[in-house]
Every structure is written in structure tokens, then in C-alpha cells.
Short mmCIF file of N, CA, C and O in Angstrom, two decimals:
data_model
loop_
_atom_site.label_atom_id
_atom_site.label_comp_id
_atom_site.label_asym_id
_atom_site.label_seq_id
_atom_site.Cartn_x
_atom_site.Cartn_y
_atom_site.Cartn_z
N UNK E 1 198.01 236.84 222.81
CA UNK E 1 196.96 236.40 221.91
C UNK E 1 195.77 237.35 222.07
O UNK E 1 195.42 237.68 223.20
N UNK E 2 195.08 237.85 220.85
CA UNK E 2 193.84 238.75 221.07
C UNK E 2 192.94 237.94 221.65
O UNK E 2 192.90 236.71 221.54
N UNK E 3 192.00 238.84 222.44
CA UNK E 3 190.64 238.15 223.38
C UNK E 3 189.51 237.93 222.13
O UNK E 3 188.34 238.19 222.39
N UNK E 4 189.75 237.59 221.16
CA UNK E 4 188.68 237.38 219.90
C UNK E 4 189.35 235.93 219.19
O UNK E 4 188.96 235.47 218.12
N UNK E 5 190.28 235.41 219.92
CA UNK E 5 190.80 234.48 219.19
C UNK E 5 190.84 233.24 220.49
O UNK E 5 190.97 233.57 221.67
N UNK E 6 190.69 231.83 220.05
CA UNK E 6 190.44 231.11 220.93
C UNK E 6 191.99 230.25 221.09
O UNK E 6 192.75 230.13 220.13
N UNK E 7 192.15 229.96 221.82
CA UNK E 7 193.24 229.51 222.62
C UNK E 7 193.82 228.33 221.59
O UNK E 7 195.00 228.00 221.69
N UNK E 8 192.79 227.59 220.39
CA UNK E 8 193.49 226.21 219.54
C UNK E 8 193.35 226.94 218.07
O UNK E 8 193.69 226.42 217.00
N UNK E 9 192.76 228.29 218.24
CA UNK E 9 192.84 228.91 216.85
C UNK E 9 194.03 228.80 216.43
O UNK E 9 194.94 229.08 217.20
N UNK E 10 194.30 228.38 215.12
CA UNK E 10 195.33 228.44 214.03
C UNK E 10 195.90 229.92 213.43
O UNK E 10 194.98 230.35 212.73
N UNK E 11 196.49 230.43 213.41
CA UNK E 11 197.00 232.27 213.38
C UNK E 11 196.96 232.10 211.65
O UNK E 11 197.64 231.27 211.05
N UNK E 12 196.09 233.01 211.06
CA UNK E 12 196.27 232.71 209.61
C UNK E 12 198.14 233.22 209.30
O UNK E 12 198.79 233.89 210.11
N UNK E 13 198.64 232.73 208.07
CA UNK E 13 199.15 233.33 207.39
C UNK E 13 199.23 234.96 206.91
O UNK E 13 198.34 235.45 206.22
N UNK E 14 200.16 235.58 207.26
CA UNK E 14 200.64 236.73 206.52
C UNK E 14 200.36 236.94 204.88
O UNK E 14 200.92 236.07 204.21
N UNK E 15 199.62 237.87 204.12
CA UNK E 15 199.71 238.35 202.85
C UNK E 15 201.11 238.28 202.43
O UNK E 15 200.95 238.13 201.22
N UNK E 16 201.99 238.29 202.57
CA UNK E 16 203.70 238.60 202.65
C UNK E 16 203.93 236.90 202.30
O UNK E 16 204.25 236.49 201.18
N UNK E 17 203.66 235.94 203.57
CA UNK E 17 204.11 234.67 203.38
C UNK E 17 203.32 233.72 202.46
O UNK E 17 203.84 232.69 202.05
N UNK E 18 201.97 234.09 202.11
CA UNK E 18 201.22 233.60 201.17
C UNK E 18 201.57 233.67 199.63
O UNK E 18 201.32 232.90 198.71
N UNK E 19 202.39 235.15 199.70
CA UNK E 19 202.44 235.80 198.18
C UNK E 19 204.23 234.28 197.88
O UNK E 19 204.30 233.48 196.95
N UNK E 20 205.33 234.48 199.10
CA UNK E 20 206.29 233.81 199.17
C UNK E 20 206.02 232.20 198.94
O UNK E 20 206.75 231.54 198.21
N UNK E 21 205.03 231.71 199.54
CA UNK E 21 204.47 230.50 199.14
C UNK E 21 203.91 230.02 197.85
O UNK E 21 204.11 228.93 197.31
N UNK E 22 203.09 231.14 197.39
CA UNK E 22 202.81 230.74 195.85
C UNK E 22 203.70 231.47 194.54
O UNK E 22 203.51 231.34 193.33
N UNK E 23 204.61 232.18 195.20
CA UNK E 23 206.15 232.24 194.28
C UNK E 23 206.78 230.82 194.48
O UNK E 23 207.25 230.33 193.45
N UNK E 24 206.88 229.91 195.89
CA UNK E 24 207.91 229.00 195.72
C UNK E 24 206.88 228.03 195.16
O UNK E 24 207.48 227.15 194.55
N UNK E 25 205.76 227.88 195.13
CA UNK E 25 205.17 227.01 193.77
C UNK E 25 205.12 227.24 192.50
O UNK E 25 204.81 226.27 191.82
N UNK E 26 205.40 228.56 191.76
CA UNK E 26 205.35 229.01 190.79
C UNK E 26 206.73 228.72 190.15
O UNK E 26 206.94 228.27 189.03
N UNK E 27 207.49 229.03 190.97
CA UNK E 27 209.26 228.41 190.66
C UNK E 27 208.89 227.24 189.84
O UNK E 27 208.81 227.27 188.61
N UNK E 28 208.69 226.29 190.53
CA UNK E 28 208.32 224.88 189.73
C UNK E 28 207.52 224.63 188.72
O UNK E 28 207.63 223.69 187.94
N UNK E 29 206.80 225.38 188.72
CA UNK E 29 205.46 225.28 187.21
C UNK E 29 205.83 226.07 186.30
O UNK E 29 205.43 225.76 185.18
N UNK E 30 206.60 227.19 186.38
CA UNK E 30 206.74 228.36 185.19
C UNK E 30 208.29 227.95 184.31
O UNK E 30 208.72 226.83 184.57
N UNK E 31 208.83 228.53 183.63
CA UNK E 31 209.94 228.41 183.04
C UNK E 31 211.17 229.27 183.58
O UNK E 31 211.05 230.31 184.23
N UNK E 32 211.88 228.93 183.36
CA UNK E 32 212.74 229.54 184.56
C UNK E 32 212.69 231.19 184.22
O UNK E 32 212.57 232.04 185.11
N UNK E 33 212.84 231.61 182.23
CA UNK E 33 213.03 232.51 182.01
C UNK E 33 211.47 233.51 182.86
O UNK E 33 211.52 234.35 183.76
N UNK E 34 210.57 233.12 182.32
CA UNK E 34 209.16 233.33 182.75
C UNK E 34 209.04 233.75 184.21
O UNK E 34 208.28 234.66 184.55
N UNK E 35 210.07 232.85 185.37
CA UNK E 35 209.72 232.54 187.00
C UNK E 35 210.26 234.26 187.34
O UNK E 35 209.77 235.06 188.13
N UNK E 36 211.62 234.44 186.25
CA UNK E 36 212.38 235.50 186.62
C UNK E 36 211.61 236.99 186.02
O UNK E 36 211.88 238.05 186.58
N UNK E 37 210.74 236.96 184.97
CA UNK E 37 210.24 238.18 184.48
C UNK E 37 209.24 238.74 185.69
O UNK E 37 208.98 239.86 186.14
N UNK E 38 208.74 237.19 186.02
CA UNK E 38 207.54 237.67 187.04
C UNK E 38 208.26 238.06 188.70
O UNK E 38 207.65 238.69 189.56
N UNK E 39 209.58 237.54 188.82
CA UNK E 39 210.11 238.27 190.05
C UNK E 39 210.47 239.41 190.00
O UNK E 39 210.66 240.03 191.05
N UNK E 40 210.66 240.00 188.78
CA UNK E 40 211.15 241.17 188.67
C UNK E 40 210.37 242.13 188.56
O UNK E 40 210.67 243.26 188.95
N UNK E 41 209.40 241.87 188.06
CA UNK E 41 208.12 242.19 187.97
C UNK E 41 207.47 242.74 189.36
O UNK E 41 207.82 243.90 189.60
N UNK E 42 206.66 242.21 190.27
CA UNK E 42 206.84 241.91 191.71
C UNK E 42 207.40 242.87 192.72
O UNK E 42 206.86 243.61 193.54
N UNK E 43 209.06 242.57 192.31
CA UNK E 43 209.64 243.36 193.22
C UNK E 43 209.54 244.93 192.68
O UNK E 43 209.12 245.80 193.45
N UNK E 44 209.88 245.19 191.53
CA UNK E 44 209.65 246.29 190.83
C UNK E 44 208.57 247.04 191.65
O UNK E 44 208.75 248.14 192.18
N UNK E 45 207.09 246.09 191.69
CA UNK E 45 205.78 246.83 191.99
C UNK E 45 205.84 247.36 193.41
O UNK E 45 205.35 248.37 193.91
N UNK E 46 206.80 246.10 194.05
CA UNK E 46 206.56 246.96 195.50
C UNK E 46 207.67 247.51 195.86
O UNK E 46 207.73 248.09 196.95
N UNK E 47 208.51 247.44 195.21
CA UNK E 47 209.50 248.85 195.16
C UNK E 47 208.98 250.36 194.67
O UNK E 47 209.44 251.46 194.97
N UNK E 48 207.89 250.04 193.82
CA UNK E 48 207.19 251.27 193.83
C UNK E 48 206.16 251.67 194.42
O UNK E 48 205.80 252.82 194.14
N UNK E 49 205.59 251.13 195.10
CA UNK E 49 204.21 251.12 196.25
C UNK E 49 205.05 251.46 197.58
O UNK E 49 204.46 252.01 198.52
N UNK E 50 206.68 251.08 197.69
CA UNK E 50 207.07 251.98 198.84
C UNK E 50 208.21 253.14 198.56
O UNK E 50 209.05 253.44 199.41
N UNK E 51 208.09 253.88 196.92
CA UNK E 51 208.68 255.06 197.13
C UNK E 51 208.06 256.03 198.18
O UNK E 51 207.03 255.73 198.78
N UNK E 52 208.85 257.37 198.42
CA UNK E 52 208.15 258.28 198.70
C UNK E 52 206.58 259.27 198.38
O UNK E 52 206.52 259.71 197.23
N UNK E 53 205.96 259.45 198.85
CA UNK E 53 204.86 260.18 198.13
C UNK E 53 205.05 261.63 198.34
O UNK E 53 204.28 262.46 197.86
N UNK E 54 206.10 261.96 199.08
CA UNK E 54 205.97 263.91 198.84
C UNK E 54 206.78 264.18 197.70
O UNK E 54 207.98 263.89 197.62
N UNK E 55 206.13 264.72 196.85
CA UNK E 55 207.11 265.39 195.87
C UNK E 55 208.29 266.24 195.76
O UNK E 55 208.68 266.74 194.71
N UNK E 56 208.77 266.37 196.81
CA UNK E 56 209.79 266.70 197.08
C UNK E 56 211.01 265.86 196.84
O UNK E 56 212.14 266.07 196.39
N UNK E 57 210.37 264.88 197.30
CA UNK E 57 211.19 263.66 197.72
C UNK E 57 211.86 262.59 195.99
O UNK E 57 210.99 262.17 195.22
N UNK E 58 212.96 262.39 195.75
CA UNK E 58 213.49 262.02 194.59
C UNK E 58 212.80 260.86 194.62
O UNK E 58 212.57 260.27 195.67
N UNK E 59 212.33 260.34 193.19
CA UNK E 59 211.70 259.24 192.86
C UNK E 59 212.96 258.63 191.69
O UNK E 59 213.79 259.17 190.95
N UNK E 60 212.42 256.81 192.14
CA UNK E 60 213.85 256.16 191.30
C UNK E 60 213.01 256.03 189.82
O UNK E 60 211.79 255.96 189.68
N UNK E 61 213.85 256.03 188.99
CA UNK E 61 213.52 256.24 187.39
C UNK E 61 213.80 254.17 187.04
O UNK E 61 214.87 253.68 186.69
N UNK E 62 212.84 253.60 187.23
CA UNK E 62 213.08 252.41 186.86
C UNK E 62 212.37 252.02 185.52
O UNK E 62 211.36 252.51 185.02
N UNK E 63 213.11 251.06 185.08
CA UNK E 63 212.80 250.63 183.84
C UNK E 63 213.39 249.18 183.52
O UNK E 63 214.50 248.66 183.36
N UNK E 64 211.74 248.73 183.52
CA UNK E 64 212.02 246.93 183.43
C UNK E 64 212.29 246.04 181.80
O UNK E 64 211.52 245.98 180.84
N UNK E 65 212.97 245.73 181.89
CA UNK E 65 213.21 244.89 180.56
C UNK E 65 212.78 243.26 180.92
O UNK E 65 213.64 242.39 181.09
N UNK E 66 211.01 242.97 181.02
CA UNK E 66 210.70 242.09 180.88
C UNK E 66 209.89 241.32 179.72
O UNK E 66 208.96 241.92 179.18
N UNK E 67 210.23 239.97 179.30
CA UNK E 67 208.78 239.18 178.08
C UNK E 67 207.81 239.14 179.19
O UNK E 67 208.24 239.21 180.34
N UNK E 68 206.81 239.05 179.02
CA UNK E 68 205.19 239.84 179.05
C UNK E 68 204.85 238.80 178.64
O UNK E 68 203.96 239.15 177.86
N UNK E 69 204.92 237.03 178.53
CA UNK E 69 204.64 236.36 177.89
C UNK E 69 202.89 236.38 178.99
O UNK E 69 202.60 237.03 180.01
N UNK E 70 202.16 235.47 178.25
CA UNK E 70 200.75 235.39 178.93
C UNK E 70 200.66 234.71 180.25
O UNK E 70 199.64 234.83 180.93
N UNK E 71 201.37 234.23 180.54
CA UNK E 71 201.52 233.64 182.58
C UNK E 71 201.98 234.77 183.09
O UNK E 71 201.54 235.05 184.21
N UNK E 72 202.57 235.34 182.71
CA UNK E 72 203.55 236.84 183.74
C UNK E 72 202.73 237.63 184.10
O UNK E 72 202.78 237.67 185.33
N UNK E 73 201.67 238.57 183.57
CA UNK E 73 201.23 239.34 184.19
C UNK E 73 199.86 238.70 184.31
O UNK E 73 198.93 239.48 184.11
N UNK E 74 199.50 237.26 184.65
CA UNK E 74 198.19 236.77 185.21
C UNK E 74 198.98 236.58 186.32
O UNK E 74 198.47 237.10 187.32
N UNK E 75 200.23 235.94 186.58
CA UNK E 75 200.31 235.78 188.10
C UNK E 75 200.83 236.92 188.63
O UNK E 75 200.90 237.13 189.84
N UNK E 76 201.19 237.66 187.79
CA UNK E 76 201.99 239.06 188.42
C UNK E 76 200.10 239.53 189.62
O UNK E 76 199.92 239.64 190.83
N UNK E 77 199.17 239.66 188.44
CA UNK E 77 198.01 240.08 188.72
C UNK E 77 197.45 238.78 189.99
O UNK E 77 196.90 239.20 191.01
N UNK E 78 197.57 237.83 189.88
CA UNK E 78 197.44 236.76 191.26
C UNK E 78 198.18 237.40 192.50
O UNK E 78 197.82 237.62 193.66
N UNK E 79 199.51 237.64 191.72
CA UNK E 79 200.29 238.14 193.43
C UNK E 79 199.52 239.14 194.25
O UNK E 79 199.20 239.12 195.44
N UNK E 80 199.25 240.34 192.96
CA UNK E 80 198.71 241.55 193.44
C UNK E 80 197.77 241.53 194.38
O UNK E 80 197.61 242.29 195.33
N UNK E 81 197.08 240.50 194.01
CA UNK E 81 195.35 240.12 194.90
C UNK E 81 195.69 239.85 196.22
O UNK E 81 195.19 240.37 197.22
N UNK E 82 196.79 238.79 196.16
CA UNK E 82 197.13 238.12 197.23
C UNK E 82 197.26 238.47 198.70
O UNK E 82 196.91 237.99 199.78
N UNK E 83 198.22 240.01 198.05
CA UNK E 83 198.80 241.04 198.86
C UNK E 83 197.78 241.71 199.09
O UNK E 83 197.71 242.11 200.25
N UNK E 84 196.68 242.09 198.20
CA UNK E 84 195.98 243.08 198.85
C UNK E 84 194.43 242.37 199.53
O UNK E 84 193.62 242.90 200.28
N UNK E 85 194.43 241.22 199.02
CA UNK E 85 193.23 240.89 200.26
C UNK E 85 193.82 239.76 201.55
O UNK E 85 193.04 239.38 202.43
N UNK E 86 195.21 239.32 201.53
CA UNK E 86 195.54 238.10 202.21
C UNK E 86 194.87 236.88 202.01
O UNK E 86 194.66 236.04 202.89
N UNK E 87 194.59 236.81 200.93
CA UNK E 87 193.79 235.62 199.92
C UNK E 87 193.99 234.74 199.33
O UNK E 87 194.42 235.30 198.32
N UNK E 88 194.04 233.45 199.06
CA UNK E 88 195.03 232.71 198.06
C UNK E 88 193.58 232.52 197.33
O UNK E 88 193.65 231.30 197.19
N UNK E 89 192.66 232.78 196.92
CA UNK E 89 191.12 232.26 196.62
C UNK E 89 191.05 233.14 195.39
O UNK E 89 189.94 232.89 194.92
N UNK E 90 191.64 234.02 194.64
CA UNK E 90 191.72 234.77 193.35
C UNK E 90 191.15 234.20 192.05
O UNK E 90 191.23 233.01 191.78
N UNK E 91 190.65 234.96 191.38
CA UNK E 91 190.54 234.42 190.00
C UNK E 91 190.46 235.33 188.88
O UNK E 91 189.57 236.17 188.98
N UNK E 92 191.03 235.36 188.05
CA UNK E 92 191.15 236.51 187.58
C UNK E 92 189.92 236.54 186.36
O UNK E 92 189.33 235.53 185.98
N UNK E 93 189.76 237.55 186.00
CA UNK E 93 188.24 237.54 185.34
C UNK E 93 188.38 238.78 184.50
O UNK E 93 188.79 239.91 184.76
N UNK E 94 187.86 238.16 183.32
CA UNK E 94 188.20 239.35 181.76
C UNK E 94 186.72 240.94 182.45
O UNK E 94 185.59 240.85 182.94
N UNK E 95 187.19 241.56 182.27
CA UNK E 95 186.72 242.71 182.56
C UNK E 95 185.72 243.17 180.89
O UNK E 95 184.53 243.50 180.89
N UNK E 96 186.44 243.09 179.85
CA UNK E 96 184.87 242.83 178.73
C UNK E 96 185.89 243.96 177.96
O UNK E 96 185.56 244.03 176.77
N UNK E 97 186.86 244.72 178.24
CA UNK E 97 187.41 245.46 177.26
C UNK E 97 188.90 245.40 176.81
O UNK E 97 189.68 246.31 176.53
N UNK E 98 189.06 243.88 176.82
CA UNK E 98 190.36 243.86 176.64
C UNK E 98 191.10 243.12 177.88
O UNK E 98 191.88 242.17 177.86
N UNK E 99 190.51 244.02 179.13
CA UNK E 99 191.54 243.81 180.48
C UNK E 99 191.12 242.58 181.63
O UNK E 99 190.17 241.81 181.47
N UNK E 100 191.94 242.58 182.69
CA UNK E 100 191.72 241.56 183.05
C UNK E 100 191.71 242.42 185.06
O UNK E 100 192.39 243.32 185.56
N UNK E 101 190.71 241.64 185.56
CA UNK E 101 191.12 242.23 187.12
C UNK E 101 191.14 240.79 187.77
O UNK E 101 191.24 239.71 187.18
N UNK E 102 191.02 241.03 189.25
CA UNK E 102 191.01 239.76 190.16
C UNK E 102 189.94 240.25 191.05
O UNK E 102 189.78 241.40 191.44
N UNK E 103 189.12 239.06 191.35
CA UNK E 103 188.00 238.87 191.98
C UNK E 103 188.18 237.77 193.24
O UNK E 103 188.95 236.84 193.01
N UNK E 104 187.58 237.82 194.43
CA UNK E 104 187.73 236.19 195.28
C UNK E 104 186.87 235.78 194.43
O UNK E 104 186.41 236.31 193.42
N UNK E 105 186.61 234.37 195.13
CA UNK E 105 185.65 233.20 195.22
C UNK E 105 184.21 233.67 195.28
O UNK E 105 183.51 233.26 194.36
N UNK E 106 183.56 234.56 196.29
CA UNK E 106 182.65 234.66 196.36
C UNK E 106 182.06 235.75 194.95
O UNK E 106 180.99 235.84 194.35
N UNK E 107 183.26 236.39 194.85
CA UNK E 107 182.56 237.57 194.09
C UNK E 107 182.73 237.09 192.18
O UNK E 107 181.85 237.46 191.39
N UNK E 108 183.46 236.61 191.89
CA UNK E 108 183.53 235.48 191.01
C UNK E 108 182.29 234.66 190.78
O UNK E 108 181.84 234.61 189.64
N UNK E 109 181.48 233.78 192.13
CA UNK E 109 180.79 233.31 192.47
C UNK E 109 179.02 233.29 191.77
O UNK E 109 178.23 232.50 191.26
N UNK E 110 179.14 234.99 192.23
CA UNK E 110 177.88 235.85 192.10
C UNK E 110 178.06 236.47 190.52
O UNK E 110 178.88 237.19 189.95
N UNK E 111 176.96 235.84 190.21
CA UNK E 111 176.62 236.77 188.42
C UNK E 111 176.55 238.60 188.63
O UNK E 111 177.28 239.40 188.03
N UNK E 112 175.40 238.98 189.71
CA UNK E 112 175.58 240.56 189.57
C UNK E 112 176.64 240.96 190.40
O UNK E 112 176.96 242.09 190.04
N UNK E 113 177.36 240.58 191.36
CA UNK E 113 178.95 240.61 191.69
C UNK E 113 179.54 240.89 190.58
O UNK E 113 179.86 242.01 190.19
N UNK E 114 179.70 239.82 190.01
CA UNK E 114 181.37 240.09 189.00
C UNK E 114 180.45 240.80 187.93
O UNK E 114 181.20 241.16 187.01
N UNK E 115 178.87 241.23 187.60
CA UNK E 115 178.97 242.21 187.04
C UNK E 115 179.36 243.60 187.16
O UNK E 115 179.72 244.40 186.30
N UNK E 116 179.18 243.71 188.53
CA UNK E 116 179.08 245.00 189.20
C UNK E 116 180.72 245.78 189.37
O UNK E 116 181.20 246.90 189.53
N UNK E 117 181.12 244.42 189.24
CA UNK E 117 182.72 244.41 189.16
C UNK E 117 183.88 244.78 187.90
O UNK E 117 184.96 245.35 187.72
N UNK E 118 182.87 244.08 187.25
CA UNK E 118 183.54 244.07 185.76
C UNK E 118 182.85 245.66 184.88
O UNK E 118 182.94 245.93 183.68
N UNK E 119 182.29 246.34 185.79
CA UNK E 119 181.52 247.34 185.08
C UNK E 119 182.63 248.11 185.55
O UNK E 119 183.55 248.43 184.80
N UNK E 120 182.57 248.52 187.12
CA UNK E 120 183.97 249.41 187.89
C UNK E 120 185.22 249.32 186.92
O UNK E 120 186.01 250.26 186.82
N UNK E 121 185.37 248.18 186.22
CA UNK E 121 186.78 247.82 186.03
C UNK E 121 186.51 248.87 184.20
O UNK E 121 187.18 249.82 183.81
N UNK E 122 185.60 248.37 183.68
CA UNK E 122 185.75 248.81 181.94
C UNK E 122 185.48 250.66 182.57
O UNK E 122 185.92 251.22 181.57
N UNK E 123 185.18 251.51 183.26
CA UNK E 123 184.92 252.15 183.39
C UNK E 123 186.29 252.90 184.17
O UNK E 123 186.90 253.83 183.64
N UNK E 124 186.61 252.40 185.34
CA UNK E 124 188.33 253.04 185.27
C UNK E 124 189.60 252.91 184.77
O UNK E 124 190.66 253.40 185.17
N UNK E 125 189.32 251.99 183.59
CA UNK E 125 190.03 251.65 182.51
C UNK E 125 189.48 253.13 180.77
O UNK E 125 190.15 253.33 179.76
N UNK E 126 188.49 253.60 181.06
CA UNK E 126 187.81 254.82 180.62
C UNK E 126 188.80 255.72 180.91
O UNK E 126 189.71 256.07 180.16
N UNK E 127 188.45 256.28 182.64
CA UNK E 127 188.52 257.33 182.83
C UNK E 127 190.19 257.25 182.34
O UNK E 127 190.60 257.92 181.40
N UNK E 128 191.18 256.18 183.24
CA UNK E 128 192.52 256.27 182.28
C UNK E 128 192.97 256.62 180.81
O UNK E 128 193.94 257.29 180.47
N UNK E 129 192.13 256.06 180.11
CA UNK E 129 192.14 256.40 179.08
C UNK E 129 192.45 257.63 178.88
O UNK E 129 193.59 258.05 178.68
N UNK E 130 191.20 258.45 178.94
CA UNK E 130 190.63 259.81 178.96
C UNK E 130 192.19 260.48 179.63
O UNK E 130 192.59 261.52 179.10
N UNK E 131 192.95 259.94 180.66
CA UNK E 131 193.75 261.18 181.30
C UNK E 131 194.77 260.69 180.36
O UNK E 131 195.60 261.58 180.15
N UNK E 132 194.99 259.68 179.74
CA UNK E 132 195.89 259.65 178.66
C UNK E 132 196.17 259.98 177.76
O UNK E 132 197.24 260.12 177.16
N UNK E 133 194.66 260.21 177.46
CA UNK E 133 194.76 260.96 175.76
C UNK E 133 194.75 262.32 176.31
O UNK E 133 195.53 263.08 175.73
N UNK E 134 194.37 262.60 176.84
CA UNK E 134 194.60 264.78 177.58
C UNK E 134 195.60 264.70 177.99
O UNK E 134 195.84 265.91 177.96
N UNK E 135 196.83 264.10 178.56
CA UNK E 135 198.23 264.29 178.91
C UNK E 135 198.44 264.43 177.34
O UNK E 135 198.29 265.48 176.71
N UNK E 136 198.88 262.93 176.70
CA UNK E 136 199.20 263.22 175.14
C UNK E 136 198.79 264.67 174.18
O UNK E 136 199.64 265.31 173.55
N UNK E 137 197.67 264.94 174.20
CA UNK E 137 197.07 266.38 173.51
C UNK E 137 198.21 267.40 174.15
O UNK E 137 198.88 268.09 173.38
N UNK E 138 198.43 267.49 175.68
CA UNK E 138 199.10 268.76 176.06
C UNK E 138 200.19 268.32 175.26
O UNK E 138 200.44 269.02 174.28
N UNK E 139 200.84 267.37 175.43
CA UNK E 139 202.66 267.27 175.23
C UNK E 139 202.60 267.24 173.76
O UNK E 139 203.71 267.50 173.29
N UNK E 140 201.63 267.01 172.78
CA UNK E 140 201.41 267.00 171.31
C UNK E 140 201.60 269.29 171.34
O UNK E 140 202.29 269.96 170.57
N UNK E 141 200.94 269.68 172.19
CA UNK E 141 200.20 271.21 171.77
C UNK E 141 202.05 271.70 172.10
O UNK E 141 202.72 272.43 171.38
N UNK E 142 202.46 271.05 173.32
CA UNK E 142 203.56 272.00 174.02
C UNK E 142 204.73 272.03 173.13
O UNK E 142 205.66 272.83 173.17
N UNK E 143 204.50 270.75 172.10
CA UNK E 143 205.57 270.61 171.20
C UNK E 143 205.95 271.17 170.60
O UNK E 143 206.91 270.80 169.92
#
């Protein structure tokens, strides 16, 4: 046991077993077709968060045939949070251009928070843009 933790402390939960916990509640609330877009979904993402990163290295050519109905990629986007802060406290929050990110509790909470937040978000949703339309222009010119 770490010397920062007291002897009746409770060991939180794993990001891993949290994300598994609110999949086996989601089983029950979603539709079955729906439960399965969003597992596939999921695994997909972190099948690609652990390819290789040297380019050398062969990357798998995947391609998902999922409905996109409106629960799928809010909880797809719940899982994401989950995993990356060890959080079950998420909320997802319209970003002002269309998109949607995830925020905790506190930052949700706070008016210049989730502004400060929702500004980051319409703004690297920009710069994407921008490398999208300059990829497209080259492969339009190379044509």
C-alpha cells in the first residue's frame, strides 16, 4: 500500500473497470442494435490508440460499418472521458459549432470554465478544418 494512502482507504476504481461498468449499464438502457455500434465503436478506438506509431511499422486499414444513431457517439464520447480522466462525473457540452466535447462536474460547473473550454474546442475544430481543406486542395491539384 502507498505511504499517502491510509490503511481503511477504499482503492479507487481503474479507468478500464469504470469504462466496463458503465458499458454493463449501457447494455440495459440502449437497444441491442445501438449497445453493439457503440462496442464496436470503442474497441475500434482503442485498437487504434494502441497501433504502432513508427512509420515504419504496418498500420491496420480498418473500416467500421456503424448507425451513428444520436446515443452512439454521446456515449462513445462518455467512454472517451472516462478513460481519459478515470471519471464517471462527464457531461458532455455543445462546443457552439456544431460539435460536442466532455467536460467534469466542476468544469461544466463554472460559466468561464466551460467557456474557456468551449472556445479550445470551436477553435481546434478550425485548425482541423483548415488541415482538411489543404490536404483536399493538394489531392484536388495532384489529380
Amino acid at each position: 500500500m502507498p505511504d499517502h494512502m491510509s490503511a481503511d482507504a477504499t482503492p479507487r476504481a481503474k479507468a478500464h473497470e469504470l469504462v466496463r461498468l458503465y458499458l454493463d449499464t449501457l447494455e440495459n438502457l440502449m437497444s441491442p442494435a445501438e449497445y453493439t455500434n457503440l462496442r464496436a465503436l470503442t474497441i475500434a478506438s482503442l485498437a487504434a490508440m494502441a497501433e504502432p506509431i513508427d512509420p515504419h511499422d504496418a498500420r491496420s486499414e480498418r473500416h467500421l460499418n456503424v448507425d451513428l444513431t444520436p446515443a452512439v457517439p454521446d456515449e462513445w464520447l462518455t467512454i472517451m472521458g472516462i478513460l481519459g480522466s478515470g471519471r464517471m462525473d462527464q457531461q458532455i457540452v455543445e462546443v457552439g459549432d456544431g460539435s460536442c466535447t466532455i467536460a467534469d462536474s466542476e468544469v461544466a460547473a463554472d460559466p468561464e470554465a466551460l467557456r474557456a473550454l468551449c472556445a479550445q474546442g470551436r477553435e481546434r475544430n478550425r485548425l482541423r478544418q483548415e488541415e482538411r481543406d489543404t490536404l483536399k486542395g493538394i489531392k484536388t491539384a495532384s489529380s
